Amino acid sequence: MNVSDTASIQDSLAASAVRLSSIHSRDLLRDTVRNGALKHTLVGCHFDFSRQRVDLQALAELIKFAKCIDLPAKRDAMLAGARINRSENREVLHTALRQGAAGASASIKIEVAQIKRRLYECVKAIRSCSWRGYTGKAIRDVIHIGIGGSHLGPELLVNALAHLPSSKKAPKIHFVANVDAQDINSALRGLSPETTLFIVVSKSFSTLETQVNANTARSWFLERTGNLNALGQHFLGVTNNLAAASEFGFRKENLFPIQDWVGGRFSLWSAVGLPIMLKIGCQAFEQLLAGARAADEHFAQSKIDRNIPVLAALLAIWNTSHLGCDSLAVLPYDKRLALLPDYLQQLEMESNGKSFDINGDPIDYRTMQVLWGGCGTNGQHAYHQLLHQGTSKFAADFILVGKGDTKNNEHHRWLLANGIAQGQAMTLGYIPINQAEQFKRVRGNHPSTTIVLNSLRAEQIGCLLAIYEHKVFCQGVLWNINSFDQWGVELGKQMALPIFAQLSGEDASTQDPATRHLVDHCLGLNRTE
Ligand code: F6P
């Protein structure tokens, strides 16, 4: 990378931002060549960036920026298994789980195939009811215990793909993530240990929430069965820390590894995806992988100016750094994708919420903005008022499913009409003709991307999620940060330890006055009960 070249591109981008500040999006849309350059389709996923606030000149400058900082070479290094996660000295090879474009070594490929074969055998046994509980009954309920990357992807996909015909054969899958006892208590309510299987998922096998919930599940099981030998038949483990997990009581054959080179938030394609496999079956899981593989191949091979994740990342950087957008609203117009904003919150914010560059030096530019969102059309009757007439600058991703799966076409047409119209209103805005009605003015000119999945199938959602993963990687490269560590979450975890001890009456060490006050206040409340 040539520093003076990047500085001059940044200057051109800043000049373009000034130039475009006086051109409304409704005028940008008049350029059909521009519009064509901003629309791309991949395995039934249509990405329409034409409502973004760029013209061809700004787009060319952004692409020049990507080339100037060697984005293609950095992409190739990631896919080839270079140790790009420097602060943890790890490769970033989640693409190897999709067995496509990744240049993973032969031994990694063999390992991936072997683990998958074991997982599929287990999945087939449970789904076909040949896996029996300790009293000989088939498994009816599965409780997945895990948090963050060991939870969000599986729950998103189990919900999103519940309508597939192959999902009908699955046991009922419950998710327990929060350390709040209400989570596990409500999952366990009414279940029988004879027909319940637990999957404990934790890459580190040291995450507090998962440890506490797994211990509660273990006690629940043992209290009701009094049978320690039966435990192994009812608990599966998924982890990178096999030593710690084996102390818990899993049978060796019921422990599935997460490879060291899979980051938690990129792990749904690994053994972490076991509940997805259980829900949709092995064949549909293969389609999920195939969709992601198509995205990997597109990312690896397409020219930069036609490369969907590269374009998505460049536009995201443009929105944040040059247009000053403070947040990204993710607005799925399909209830089955209701958990997509939660999933993307971890993927994007844990990856790119950073203020140090890859060398550990502080940076003075903005990185990942706040990502939030929720399902349309409900949001239209809640926070869309702020989006249309508030003062915040934001960008939005609309996710629509073109072909409805419900028999009721009218509902689906209304859903699509609203999703398309909201993006239209955010782009075009509205200028009242009547001077007395200026309160009706809608500024518009907010950048948005509309993604239309042909239908909600495993392949399409696999492609969509892999495109987001690659977008996150590209943003990290463009911001010169490490997208694959998350040191910021450690401080709070450490601080909770002495506070827990104090709340348990076991520690009286000094705290800052605000913390001491809150601990004492809560201790007082618990004493008076
Ligand atoms: O606290 C953040 C985090 O480390 C995430 O990155 C990770 O996905 C989650 O916790 C769960 O970690 P584990 O799988 O090790 O339990």
PDB file of C-alpha atoms in Angstrom, residues 119-264:
ATOM      1  CA  LEU A 119     -22.190 -35.207  13.033  1.00  0.00           C
ATOM      2  CA  TYR A 120     -24.399 -36.520  10.248  1.00  0.00           C
ATOM      3  CA  GLU A 121     -24.398 -40.028  11.771  1.00  0.00           C
ATOM      4  CA  CYS A 122     -25.551 -38.545  15.069  1.00  0.00           C
ATOM      5  CA  VAL A 123     -28.182 -36.378  13.340  1.00  0.00           C
ATOM      6  CA  LYS A 124     -29.560 -39.304  11.370  1.00  0.00           C
ATOM      7  CA  ALA A 125     -29.773 -41.454  14.507  1.00  0.00           C
ATOM      8  CA  ILE A 126     -31.695 -38.762  16.416  1.00  0.00           C
ATOM      9  CA  ARG A 127     -34.023 -37.834  13.563  1.00  0.00           C
ATOM     10  CA  SER A 128     -34.785 -41.472  12.728  1.00  0.00           C
ATOM     11  CA  CYS A 129     -35.433 -42.237  16.423  1.00  0.00           C
ATOM     12  CA  SER A 130     -32.765 -44.937  16.502  1.00  0.00           C
ATOM     13  CA  TRP A 131     -30.990 -42.830  19.159  1.00  0.00           C
ATOM     14  CA  ARG A 132     -32.730 -43.786  22.373  1.00  0.00           C
ATOM     15  CA  GLY A 133     -32.697 -42.243  25.817  1.00  0.00           C
ATOM     16  CA  TYR A 134     -31.739 -44.224  28.932  1.00  0.00           C
ATOM     17  CA  THR A 135     -35.207 -45.796  29.233  1.00  0.00           C
ATOM     18  CA  GLY A 136     -35.361 -46.722  25.556  1.00  0.00           C
ATOM     19  CA  LYS A 137     -37.557 -43.838  24.413  1.00  0.00           C
ATOM     20  CA  ALA A 138     -36.856 -41.664  21.362  1.00  0.00           C
ATOM     21  CA  ILE A 139     -35.685 -38.042  21.748  1.00  0.00           C
ATOM     22  CA  ARG A 140     -38.507 -35.514  21.542  1.00  0.00           C
ATOM     23  CA  ASP A 141     -36.822 -32.337  22.829  1.00  0.00           C
ATOM     24  CA  VAL A 142     -33.352 -30.927  22.307  1.00  0.00           C
ATOM     25  CA  ILE A 143     -32.014 -28.138  24.515  1.00  0.00           C
ATOM     26  CA  HIS A 144     -29.179 -26.191  22.989  1.00  0.00           C
ATOM     27  CA  ILE A 145     -27.042 -24.399  25.590  1.00  0.00           C
ATOM     28  CA  GLY A 146     -24.602 -21.770  24.284  1.00  0.00           C
ATOM     29  CA  ILE A 147     -24.240 -18.020  23.850  1.00  0.00           C
ATOM     30  CA  GLY A 148     -22.973 -15.481  21.277  1.00  0.00           C
ATOM     31  CA  GLY A 149     -21.529 -17.267  18.273  1.00  0.00           C
ATOM     32  CA  SER A 150     -22.417 -20.565  19.922  1.00  0.00           C
ATOM     33  CA  HIS A 151     -26.096 -19.621  19.829  1.00  0.00           C
ATOM     34  CA  LEU A 152     -27.158 -16.847  17.463  1.00  0.00           C
ATOM     35  CA  GLY A 153     -26.555 -18.566  14.114  1.00  0.00           C
ATOM     36  CA  PRO A 154     -28.220 -21.856  15.146  1.00  0.00           C
ATOM     37  CA  GLU A 155     -31.327 -20.141  16.548  1.00  0.00           C
ATOM     38  CA  LEU A 156     -31.623 -17.857  13.514  1.00  0.00           C
ATOM     39  CA  LEU A 157     -31.528 -20.781  11.103  1.00  0.00           C
ATOM     40  CA  VAL A 158     -33.675 -23.164  13.126  1.00  0.00           C
ATOM     41  CA  ASN A 159     -36.373 -20.485  13.037  1.00  0.00           C
ATOM     42  CA  ALA A 160     -35.783 -19.334   9.476  1.00  0.00           C
ATOM     43  CA  LEU A 161     -35.956 -22.813   7.978  1.00  0.00           C
ATOM     44  CA  ALA A 162     -38.677 -24.367  10.154  1.00  0.00           C
ATOM     45  CA  HIS A 163     -41.030 -24.319   7.157  1.00  0.00           C
ATOM     46  CA  LEU A 164     -38.885 -26.736   5.079  1.00  0.00           C
ATOM     47  CA  PRO A 165     -40.584 -30.113   4.616  1.00  0.00           C
ATOM     48  CA  SER A 166     -37.459 -31.795   6.056  1.00  0.00           C
ATOM     49  CA  SER A 167     -37.851 -29.774   9.287  1.00  0.00           C
ATOM     50  CA  LYS A 168     -41.088 -31.545  10.134  1.00  0.00           C
ATOM     51  CA  LYS A 169     -39.190 -34.686  11.183  1.00  0.00           C
ATOM     52  CA  ALA A 170     -37.083 -32.877  13.766  1.00  0.00           C
ATOM     53  CA  PRO A 171     -37.406 -33.019  17.540  1.00  0.00           C
ATOM     54  CA  LYS A 172     -38.426 -29.725  19.164  1.00  0.00           C
ATOM     55  CA  ILE A 173     -35.369 -27.532  19.638  1.00  0.00           C
ATOM     56  CA  HIS A 174     -35.138 -25.061  22.542  1.00  0.00           C
ATOM     57  CA  PHE A 175     -32.376 -22.481  23.016  1.00  0.00           C
ATOM     58  CA  VAL A 176     -30.896 -21.431  26.331  1.00  0.00           C
ATOM     59  CA  ALA A 177     -28.331 -18.634  26.231  1.00  0.00           C
ATOM     60  CA  ASN A 178     -28.939 -16.146  29.037  1.00  0.00           C
ATOM     61  CA  VAL A 179     -27.595 -16.723  32.538  1.00  0.00           C
ATOM     62  CA  ASP A 180     -31.005 -15.480  33.693  1.00  0.00           C
ATOM     63  CA  ALA A 181     -32.581 -18.623  35.196  1.00  0.00           C
ATOM     64  CA  GLN A 182     -35.847 -17.816  33.453  1.00  0.00           C
ATOM     65  CA  ASP A 183     -34.257 -18.925  30.194  1.00  0.00           C
ATOM     66  CA  ILE A 184     -33.413 -22.464  31.284  1.00  0.00           C
ATOM     67  CA  ASN A 185     -36.415 -22.844  33.575  1.00  0.00           C
ATOM     68  CA  SER A 186     -38.853 -22.077  30.811  1.00  0.00           C
ATOM     69  CA  ALA A 187     -37.029 -24.399  28.391  1.00  0.00           C
ATOM     70  CA  LEU A 188     -37.127 -27.275  30.888  1.00  0.00           C
ATOM     71  CA  ARG A 189     -40.730 -26.756  31.948  1.00  0.00           C
ATOM     72  CA  GLY A 190     -42.819 -29.829  31.155  1.00  0.00           C
ATOM     73  CA  LEU A 191     -39.945 -31.857  29.690  1.00  0.00           C
ATOM     74  CA  SER A 192     -39.083 -35.409  30.598  1.00  0.00           C
ATOM     75  CA  PRO A 193     -35.409 -36.374  31.071  1.00  0.00           C
ATOM     76  CA  GLU A 194     -36.151 -39.663  29.324  1.00  0.00           C
ATOM     77  CA  THR A 195     -36.823 -37.920  26.010  1.00  0.00           C
ATOM     78  CA  THR A 196     -34.631 -34.814  26.312  1.00  0.00           C
ATOM     79  CA  LEU A 197     -31.183 -34.338  24.816  1.00  0.00           C
ATOM     80  CA  PHE A 198     -28.853 -31.470  25.747  1.00  0.00           C
ATOM     81  CA  ILE A 199     -26.255 -29.978  23.435  1.00  0.00           C
ATOM     82  CA  VAL A 200     -23.691 -27.859  25.280  1.00  0.00           C
ATOM     83  CA  VAL A 201     -21.844 -25.600  22.832  1.00  0.00           C
ATOM     84  CA  SER A 202     -18.883 -23.501  23.841  1.00  0.00           C
ATOM     85  CA  LYS A 203     -15.704 -23.035  21.851  1.00  0.00           C
ATOM     86  CA  SER A 204     -13.707 -22.148  24.967  1.00  0.00           C
ATOM     87  CA  PHE A 205     -15.756 -24.286  27.350  1.00  0.00           C
ATOM     88  CA  SER A 206     -15.203 -21.543  29.895  1.00  0.00           C
ATOM     89  CA  THR A 207     -17.993 -19.078  29.109  1.00  0.00           C
ATOM     90  CA  LEU A 208     -19.779 -18.262  32.330  1.00  0.00           C
ATOM     91  CA  GLU A 209     -23.346 -18.312  31.047  1.00  0.00           C
ATOM     92  CA  THR A 210     -22.906 -21.649  29.312  1.00  0.00           C
ATOM     93  CA  GLN A 211     -21.131 -23.197  32.300  1.00  0.00           C
ATOM     94  CA  VAL A 212     -23.859 -22.130  34.718  1.00  0.00           C
ATOM     95  CA  ASN A 213     -26.672 -23.286  32.413  1.00  0.00           C
ATOM     96  CA  ALA A 214     -24.949 -26.592  31.612  1.00  0.00           C
ATOM     97  CA  ASN A 215     -24.475 -27.296  35.330  1.00  0.00           C
ATOM     98  CA  THR A 216     -28.145 -26.511  35.994  1.00  0.00           C
ATOM     99  CA  ALA A 217     -29.177 -28.836  33.158  1.00  0.00           C
ATOM    100  CA  ARG A 218     -26.915 -31.572  34.526  1.00  0.00           C
ATOM    101  CA  SER A 219     -28.399 -31.213  38.035  1.00  0.00           C
ATOM    102  CA  TRP A 220     -31.944 -31.196  36.617  1.00  0.00           C
ATOM    103  CA  PHE A 221     -31.202 -34.431  34.779  1.00  0.00           C
ATOM    104  CA  LEU A 222     -29.488 -36.168  37.693  1.00  0.00           C
ATOM    105  CA  GLU A 223     -32.117 -35.095  40.237  1.00  0.00           C
ATOM    106  CA  ARG A 224     -34.810 -36.710  38.109  1.00  0.00           C
ATOM    107  CA  THR A 225     -32.992 -39.836  36.973  1.00  0.00           C
ATOM    108  CA  GLY A 226     -30.509 -40.473  39.774  1.00  0.00           C
ATOM    109  CA  ASN A 227     -28.521 -42.156  37.045  1.00  0.00           C
ATOM    110  CA  LEU A 228     -25.027 -40.837  36.363  1.00  0.00           C
ATOM    111  CA  ASN A 229     -24.435 -43.485  33.707  1.00  0.00           C
ATOM    112  CA  ALA A 230     -27.395 -42.198  31.724  1.00  0.00           C
ATOM    113  CA  LEU A 231     -25.877 -38.724  31.457  1.00  0.00           C
ATOM    114  CA  GLY A 232     -23.653 -39.652  28.527  1.00  0.00           C
ATOM    115  CA  GLN A 233     -26.669 -40.693  26.481  1.00  0.00           C
ATOM    116  CA  HIS A 234     -28.400 -37.356  27.001  1.00  0.00           C
ATOM    117  CA  PHE A 235     -25.583 -34.786  26.732  1.00  0.00           C
ATOM    118  CA  LEU A 236     -23.658 -33.871  23.593  1.00  0.00           C
ATOM    119  CA  GLY A 237     -20.767 -31.395  23.673  1.00  0.00           C
ATOM    120  CA  VAL A 238     -19.383 -29.110  20.977  1.00  0.00           C
ATOM    121  CA  THR A 239     -16.123 -27.399  21.847  1.00  0.00           C
ATOM    122  CA  ASN A 240     -12.501 -26.623  21.076  1.00  0.00           C
ATOM    123  CA  ASN A 241     -11.561 -27.422  24.685  1.00  0.00           C
ATOM    124  CA  LEU A 242     -12.034 -31.183  24.695  1.00  0.00           C
ATOM    125  CA  ALA A 243     -10.057 -31.621  27.921  1.00  0.00           C
ATOM    126  CA  ALA A 244     -12.333 -29.351  29.975  1.00  0.00           C
ATOM    127  CA  ALA A 245     -15.446 -30.781  28.335  1.00  0.00           C
ATOM    128  CA  SER A 246     -14.567 -34.388  29.100  1.00  0.00           C
ATOM    129  CA  GLU A 247     -14.592 -33.562  32.845  1.00  0.00           C
ATOM    130  CA  PHE A 248     -18.244 -32.609  32.490  1.00  0.00           C
ATOM    131  CA  GLY A 249     -19.216 -36.217  31.752  1.00  0.00           C
ATOM    132  CA  PHE A 250     -19.731 -36.334  27.989  1.00  0.00           C
ATOM    133  CA  ARG A 251     -18.988 -39.618  26.292  1.00  0.00           C
ATOM    134  CA  LYS A 252     -16.003 -39.364  23.971  1.00  0.00           C
ATOM    135  CA  GLU A 253     -18.133 -40.298  20.964  1.00  0.00           C
ATOM    136  CA  ASN A 254     -20.615 -37.537  21.851  1.00  0.00           C
ATOM    137  CA  LEU A 255     -18.034 -34.751  21.814  1.00  0.00           C
ATOM    138  CA  PHE A 256     -17.612 -32.829  18.561  1.00  0.00           C
ATOM    139  CA  PRO A 257     -14.709 -30.450  18.006  1.00  0.00           C
ATOM    140  CA  ILE A 258     -14.833 -26.822  16.878  1.00  0.00           C
ATOM    141  CA  GLN A 259     -11.596 -26.126  15.056  1.00  0.00           C
ATOM    142  CA  ASP A 260      -9.279 -23.468  16.477  1.00  0.00           C
ATOM    143  CA  TRP A 261      -9.409 -21.546  13.194  1.00  0.00           C
ATOM    144  CA  VAL A 262     -13.187 -21.016  13.346  1.00  0.00           C
ATOM    145  CA  GLY A 263     -14.174 -17.787  15.077  1.00  0.00           C
ATOM    146  CA  GLY A 264     -17.287 -18.049  17.278  1.00  0.00           C
TER     147      GLY A 264
END
